[in-house]
XYZ file of C-alpha atoms in Angstrom:
368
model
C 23.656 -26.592 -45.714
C 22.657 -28.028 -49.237
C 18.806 -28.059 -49.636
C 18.513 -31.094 -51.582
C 15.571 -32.177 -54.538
C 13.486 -34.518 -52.285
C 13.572 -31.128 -49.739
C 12.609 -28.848 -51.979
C 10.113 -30.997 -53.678
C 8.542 -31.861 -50.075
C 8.194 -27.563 -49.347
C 6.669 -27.074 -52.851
C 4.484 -29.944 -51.838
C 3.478 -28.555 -48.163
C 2.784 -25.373 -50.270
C 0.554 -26.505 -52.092
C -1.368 -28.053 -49.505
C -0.970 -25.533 -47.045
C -0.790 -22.175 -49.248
C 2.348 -21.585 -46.567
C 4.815 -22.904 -44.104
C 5.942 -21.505 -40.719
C 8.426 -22.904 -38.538
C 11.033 -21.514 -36.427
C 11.318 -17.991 -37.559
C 10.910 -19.284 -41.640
C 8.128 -18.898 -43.778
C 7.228 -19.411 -47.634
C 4.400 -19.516 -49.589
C 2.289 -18.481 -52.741
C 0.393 -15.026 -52.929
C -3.657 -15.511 -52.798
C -4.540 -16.055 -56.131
C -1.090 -15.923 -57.366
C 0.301 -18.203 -60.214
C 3.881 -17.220 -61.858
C 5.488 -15.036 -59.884
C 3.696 -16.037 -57.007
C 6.463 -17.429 -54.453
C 7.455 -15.501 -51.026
C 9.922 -16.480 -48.799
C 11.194 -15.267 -45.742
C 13.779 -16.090 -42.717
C 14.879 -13.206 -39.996
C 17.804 -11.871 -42.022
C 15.580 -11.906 -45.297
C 12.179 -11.493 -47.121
C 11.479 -12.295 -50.724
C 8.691 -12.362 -52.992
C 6.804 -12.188 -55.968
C 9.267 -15.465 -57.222
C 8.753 -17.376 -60.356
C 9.694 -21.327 -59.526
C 13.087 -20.872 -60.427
C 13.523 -18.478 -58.270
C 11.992 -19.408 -55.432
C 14.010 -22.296 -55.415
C 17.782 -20.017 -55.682
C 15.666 -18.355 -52.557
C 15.394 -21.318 -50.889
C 19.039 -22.839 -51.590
C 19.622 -19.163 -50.143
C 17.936 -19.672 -47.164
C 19.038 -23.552 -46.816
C 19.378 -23.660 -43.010
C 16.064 -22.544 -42.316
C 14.807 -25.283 -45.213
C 16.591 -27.796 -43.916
C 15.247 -26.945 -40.432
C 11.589 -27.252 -41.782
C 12.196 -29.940 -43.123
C 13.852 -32.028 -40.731
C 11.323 -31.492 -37.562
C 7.851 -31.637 -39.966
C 8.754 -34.362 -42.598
C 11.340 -36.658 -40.967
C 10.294 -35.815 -36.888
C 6.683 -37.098 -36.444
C 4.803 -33.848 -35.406
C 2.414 -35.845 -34.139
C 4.197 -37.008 -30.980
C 4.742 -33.939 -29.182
C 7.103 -34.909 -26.398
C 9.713 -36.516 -28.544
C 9.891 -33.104 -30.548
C 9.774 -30.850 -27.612
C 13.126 -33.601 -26.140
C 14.981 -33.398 -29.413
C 14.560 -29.877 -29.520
C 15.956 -29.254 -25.922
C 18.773 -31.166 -26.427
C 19.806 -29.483 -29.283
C 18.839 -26.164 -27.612
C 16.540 -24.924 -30.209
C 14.485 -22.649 -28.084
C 18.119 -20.976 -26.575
C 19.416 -20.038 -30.558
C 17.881 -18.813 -33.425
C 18.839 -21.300 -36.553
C 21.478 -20.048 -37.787
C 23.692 -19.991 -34.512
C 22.273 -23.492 -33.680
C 23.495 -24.886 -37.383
C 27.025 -23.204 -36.241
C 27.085 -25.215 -32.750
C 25.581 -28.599 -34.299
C 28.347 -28.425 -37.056
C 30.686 -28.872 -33.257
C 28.314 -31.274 -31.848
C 26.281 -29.831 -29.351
C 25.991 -32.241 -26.155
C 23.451 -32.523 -22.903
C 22.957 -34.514 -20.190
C 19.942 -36.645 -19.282
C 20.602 -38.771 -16.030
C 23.978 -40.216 -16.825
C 23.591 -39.943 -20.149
C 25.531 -37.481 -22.339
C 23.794 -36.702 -25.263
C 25.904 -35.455 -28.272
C 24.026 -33.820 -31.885
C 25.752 -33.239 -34.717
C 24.304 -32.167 -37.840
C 25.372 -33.110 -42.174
C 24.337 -30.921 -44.968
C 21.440 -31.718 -45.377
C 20.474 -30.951 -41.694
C 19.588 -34.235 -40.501
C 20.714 -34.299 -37.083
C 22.753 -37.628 -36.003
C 22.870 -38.442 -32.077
C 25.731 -40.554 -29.847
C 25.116 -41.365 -26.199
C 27.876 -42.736 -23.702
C 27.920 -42.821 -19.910
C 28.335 -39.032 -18.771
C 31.838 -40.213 -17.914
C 32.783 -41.592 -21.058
C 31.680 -38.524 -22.848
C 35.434 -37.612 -24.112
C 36.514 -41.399 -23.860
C 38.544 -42.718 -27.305
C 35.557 -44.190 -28.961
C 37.876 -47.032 -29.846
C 37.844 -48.370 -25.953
C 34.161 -48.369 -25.986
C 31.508 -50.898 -26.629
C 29.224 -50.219 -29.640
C 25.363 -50.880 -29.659
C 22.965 -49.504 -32.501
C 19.557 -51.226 -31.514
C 17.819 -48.966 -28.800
C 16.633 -52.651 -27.148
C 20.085 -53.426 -26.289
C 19.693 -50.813 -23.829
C 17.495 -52.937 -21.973
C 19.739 -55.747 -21.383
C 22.630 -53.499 -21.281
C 21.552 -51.700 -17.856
C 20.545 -54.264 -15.825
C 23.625 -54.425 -14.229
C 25.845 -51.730 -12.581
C 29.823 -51.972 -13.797
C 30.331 -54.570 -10.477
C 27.675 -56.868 -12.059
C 25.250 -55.932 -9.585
C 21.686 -56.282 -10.477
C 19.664 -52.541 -10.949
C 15.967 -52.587 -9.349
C 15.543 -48.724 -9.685
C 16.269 -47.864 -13.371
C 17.051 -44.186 -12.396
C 19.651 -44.983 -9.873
C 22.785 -43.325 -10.570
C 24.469 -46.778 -11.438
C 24.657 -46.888 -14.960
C 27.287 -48.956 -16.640
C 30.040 -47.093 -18.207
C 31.849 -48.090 -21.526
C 29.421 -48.269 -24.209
C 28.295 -45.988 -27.056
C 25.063 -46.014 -29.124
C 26.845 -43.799 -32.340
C 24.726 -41.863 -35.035
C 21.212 -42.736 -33.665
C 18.496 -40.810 -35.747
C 15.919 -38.935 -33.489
C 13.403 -41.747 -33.073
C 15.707 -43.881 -32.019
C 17.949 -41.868 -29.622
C 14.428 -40.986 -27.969
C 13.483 -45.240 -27.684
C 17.128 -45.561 -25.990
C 16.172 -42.746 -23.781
C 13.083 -44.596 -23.052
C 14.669 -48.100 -22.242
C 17.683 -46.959 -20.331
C 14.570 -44.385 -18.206
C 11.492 -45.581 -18.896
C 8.869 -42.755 -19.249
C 11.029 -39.781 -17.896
C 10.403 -38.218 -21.430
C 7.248 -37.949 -21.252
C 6.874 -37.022 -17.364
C 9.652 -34.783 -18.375
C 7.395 -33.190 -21.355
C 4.068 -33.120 -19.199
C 5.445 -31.444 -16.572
C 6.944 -28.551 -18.700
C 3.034 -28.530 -20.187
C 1.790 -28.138 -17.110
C -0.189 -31.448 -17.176
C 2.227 -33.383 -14.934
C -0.402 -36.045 -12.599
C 1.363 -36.318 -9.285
C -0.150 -38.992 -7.092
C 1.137 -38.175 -3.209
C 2.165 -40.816 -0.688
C -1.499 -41.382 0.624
C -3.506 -41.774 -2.386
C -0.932 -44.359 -2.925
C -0.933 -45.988 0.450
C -4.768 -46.201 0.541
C -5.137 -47.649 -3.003
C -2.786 -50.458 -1.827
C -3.724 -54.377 -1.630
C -2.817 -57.670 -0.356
C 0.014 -57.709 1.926
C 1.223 -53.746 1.021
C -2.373 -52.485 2.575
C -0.192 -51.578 5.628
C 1.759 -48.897 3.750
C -1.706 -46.487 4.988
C -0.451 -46.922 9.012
C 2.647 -44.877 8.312
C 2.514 -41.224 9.837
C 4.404 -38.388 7.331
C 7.324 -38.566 9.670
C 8.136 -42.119 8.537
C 7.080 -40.669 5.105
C 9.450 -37.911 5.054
C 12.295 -40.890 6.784
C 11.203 -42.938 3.596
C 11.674 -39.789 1.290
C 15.695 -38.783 3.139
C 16.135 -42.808 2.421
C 15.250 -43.377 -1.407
C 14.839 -40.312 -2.991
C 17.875 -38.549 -2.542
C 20.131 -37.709 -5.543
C 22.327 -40.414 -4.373
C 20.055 -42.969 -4.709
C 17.654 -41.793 -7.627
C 18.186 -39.418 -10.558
C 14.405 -38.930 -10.729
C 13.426 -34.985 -8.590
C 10.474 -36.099 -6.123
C 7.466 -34.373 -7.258
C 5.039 -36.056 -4.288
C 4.359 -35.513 -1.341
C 2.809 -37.135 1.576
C -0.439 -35.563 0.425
C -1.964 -31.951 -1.052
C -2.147 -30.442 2.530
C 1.240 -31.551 3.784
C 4.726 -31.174 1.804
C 7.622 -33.281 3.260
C 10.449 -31.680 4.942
C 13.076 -34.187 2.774
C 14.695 -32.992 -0.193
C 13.106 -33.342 -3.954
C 16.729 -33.655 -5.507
C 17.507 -32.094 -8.351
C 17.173 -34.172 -11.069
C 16.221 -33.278 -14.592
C 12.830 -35.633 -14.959
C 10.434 -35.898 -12.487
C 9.169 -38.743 -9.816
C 5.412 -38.348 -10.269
C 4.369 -40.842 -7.459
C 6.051 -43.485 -5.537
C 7.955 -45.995 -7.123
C 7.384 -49.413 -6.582
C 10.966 -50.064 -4.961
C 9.420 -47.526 -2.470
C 6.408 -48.789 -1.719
C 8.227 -51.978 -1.151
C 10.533 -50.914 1.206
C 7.904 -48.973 2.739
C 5.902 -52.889 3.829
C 9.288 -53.377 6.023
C 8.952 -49.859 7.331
C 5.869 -49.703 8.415
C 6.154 -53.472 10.390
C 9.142 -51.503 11.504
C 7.519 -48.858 12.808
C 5.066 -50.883 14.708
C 7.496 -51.992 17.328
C 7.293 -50.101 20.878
C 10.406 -48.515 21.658
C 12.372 -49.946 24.861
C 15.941 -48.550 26.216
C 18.688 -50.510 26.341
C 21.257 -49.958 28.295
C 25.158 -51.438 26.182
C 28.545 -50.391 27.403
C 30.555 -48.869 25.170
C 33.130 -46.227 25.321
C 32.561 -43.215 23.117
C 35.167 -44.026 20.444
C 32.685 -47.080 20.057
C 29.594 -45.162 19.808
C 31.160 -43.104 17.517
C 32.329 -46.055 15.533
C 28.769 -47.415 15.489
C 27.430 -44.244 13.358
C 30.627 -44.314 11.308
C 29.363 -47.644 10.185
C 25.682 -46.955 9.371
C 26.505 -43.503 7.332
C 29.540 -45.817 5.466
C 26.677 -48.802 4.668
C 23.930 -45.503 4.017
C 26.510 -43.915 1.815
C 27.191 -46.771 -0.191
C 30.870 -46.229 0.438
C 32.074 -49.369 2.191
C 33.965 -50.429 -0.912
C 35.931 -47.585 -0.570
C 37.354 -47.674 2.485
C 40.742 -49.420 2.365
C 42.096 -52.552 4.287
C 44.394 -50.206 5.561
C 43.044 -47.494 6.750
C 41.960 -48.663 10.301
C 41.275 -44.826 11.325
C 38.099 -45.122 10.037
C 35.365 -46.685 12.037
C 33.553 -48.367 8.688
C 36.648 -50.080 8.548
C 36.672 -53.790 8.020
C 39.248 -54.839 10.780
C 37.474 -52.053 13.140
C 34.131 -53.718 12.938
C 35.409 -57.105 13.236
C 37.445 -56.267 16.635
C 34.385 -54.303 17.410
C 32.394 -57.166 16.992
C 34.783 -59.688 19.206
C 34.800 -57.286 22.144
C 30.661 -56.684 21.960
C 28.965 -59.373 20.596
C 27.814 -62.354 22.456
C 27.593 -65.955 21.743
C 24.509 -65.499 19.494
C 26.196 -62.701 17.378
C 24.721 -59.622 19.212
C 25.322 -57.000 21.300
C 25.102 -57.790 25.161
C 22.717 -56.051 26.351
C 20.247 -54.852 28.748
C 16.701 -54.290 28.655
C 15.633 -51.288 30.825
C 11.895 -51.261 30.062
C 9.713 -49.784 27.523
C 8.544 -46.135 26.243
C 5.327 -46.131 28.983
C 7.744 -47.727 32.109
């Protein structure tokens, strides 16, 4: 590292303001009272003092990765918003290596995930950090085949759509587009990327890991509903926890479920494992939920259908394939598996009446 004039000029600056600088294991400063000679300076390996100027500053070219540190994360990182620092820090892995060792990995590139995105820092001499995000799966692609964006708001447009042109309610479904890069972002503009492609899961992220994560359960959300979702409060925590098994799997979200159906009563469902939290029900939840719960209402009645047990069997094959999301899979071809298109169609000309549905028989309801 090379700790240029306009670096040097900005710690002699903070000095004087400050009478010292700490950060990340570095420190420097002028003696109480001191004038010429005054200087100190000190990193783990080293401690100086009693400098003239001139000397402070062959101390500080000395010490250039810890001055370059300093002054990347309190002159060009605004301090003042705290989650952005604590996310550029973690994906750089600042609180896992002490400077030095980091500088060695950044001069690599040092990448992380976040969703589907992979995250890759790199570092130049002067220790200004440079960021690239791809698709998770296009992390080692030839950046020739890919797509280039620079401004963070093209993420916005960019991920509407999955790679089949399919529209994306849920931003954190794991559905992301692949072939496109956003090269050498600088840190406030990797983090408003972040922010469009998963809005907010930086900062849930951040106030979770400070301890001041507000998680609002299923019923405070039910109960504060309106209009035609003030149903959603008639659902018991079994349909909650059918609800949670549906949506909030890792399949389906990249977000970890943080809520439950309220403080007394944790659902049985999986949180997932995702990296950023789900602080309260989303609003493609509570959605779904209105068709639930009118659902729900219905009595239950047996039916009695004929069908041999290769059929039943079929029948289930079919709702995990459609549950799964895996019907586009299955091949033409492969007519050993229920979900198969030519299955359900011959399943559907043997079973299916006139009206396109399964002949059958009422046998009476739950009380009969």
């Amino acid at each position: 590292m090379i700790v240029n004039a306009t670096q040097f000029d900005a710690l002699l600056s903070a000095i004087e303001s400050d009478g010292e600088v700490t950060y990340d294991g570095f420190r420097a400063g002028i003696a109480d009272g001191a004038e010429e000679g005054g200087y100190y300076i000190e990193t783990p390996d080293e401690h100086r003092e009693g400098l003239a100027e001139s000397e402070f500053h062959d101390a500080a070219a000395s010490a250039s990765d810890h001055v370059t540190n300093w002054y990347y994360w309190e002159r060009v990182i605004d301090a003042g918003d705290e989650a952005r620092e604590a996310f550029l820090h973690w994906i750089e892995r600042a609180d896992e290596h002490p400077v030095a060792e980091r500088y060695d990995a950044l001069a690599d590139g040092v990448a992380r995930t976040w969703g589907e995105l992979s995250i890759r820092t790199t570092v130049d001499e002067d220790g200004l950090r440079s960021y690239t995000v791809t698709h998770v799966d296009d992390a080692h692609a030839d950046p020739s085949t890919l797509e280039v964006y620079h401004d963070p708001l093209d993420a916005r447009e960019l991920f509407k759509t999955d790679d089949d042109g399919r529209y994306r309610p849920l931003r954190t479904a794991p559905t992301l587009p692949t072939g496109w890069a956003f090269p050498d972002l600088d840190g406030h503009d990797l983090v408003r990327t972040v922010d469009f492609t998963y809005p907010a899961t930086v900062q849930n992220w951040h106030r979770e890991r400070e301890g001041a994560l507000d998680v609002t359960d299923w019923r405070e959300t039910a109960e504060r509903q309106t209009g035609i979702y003030d149903v959603l409060d008639e659902l018991d925590a079994d349909a909650v926890d059918w609800i949670a098994e549906a949506c909030c799997d890792d399949s389906q979200c990249l977000r970890r479920r943080e809520w439950e159906f309220d403080e007394d009563h944790e659902l049985a469902a999986d949180g997932g494992a995702g990296t950023f939290p789900c602080r309260e029900p989303c609003s493609l939840v509570v959605a779904a939920a209105r068709k639930w719960t009118t659902l729900e209402d219905e009595t239950e009645r047996t039916y009695q259908l004929d069908l041999t047990l290769s059929e039943l069997r079929q029948i289930e094959e079919i709702v995990d394939a459609v549950a799964d999301g895996r019907t586009d899979e299955i091949r033409e071809a492969d007519v050993y598996d229920g979900a198969n298109r030519y299955r359900a169609r011959y399943l559907r000309a043997k079973r299916f009446d006139e009206e396109g549905q399964f002949d059958v028989t009422e046998i009476g309801d739950e009380g009969e």
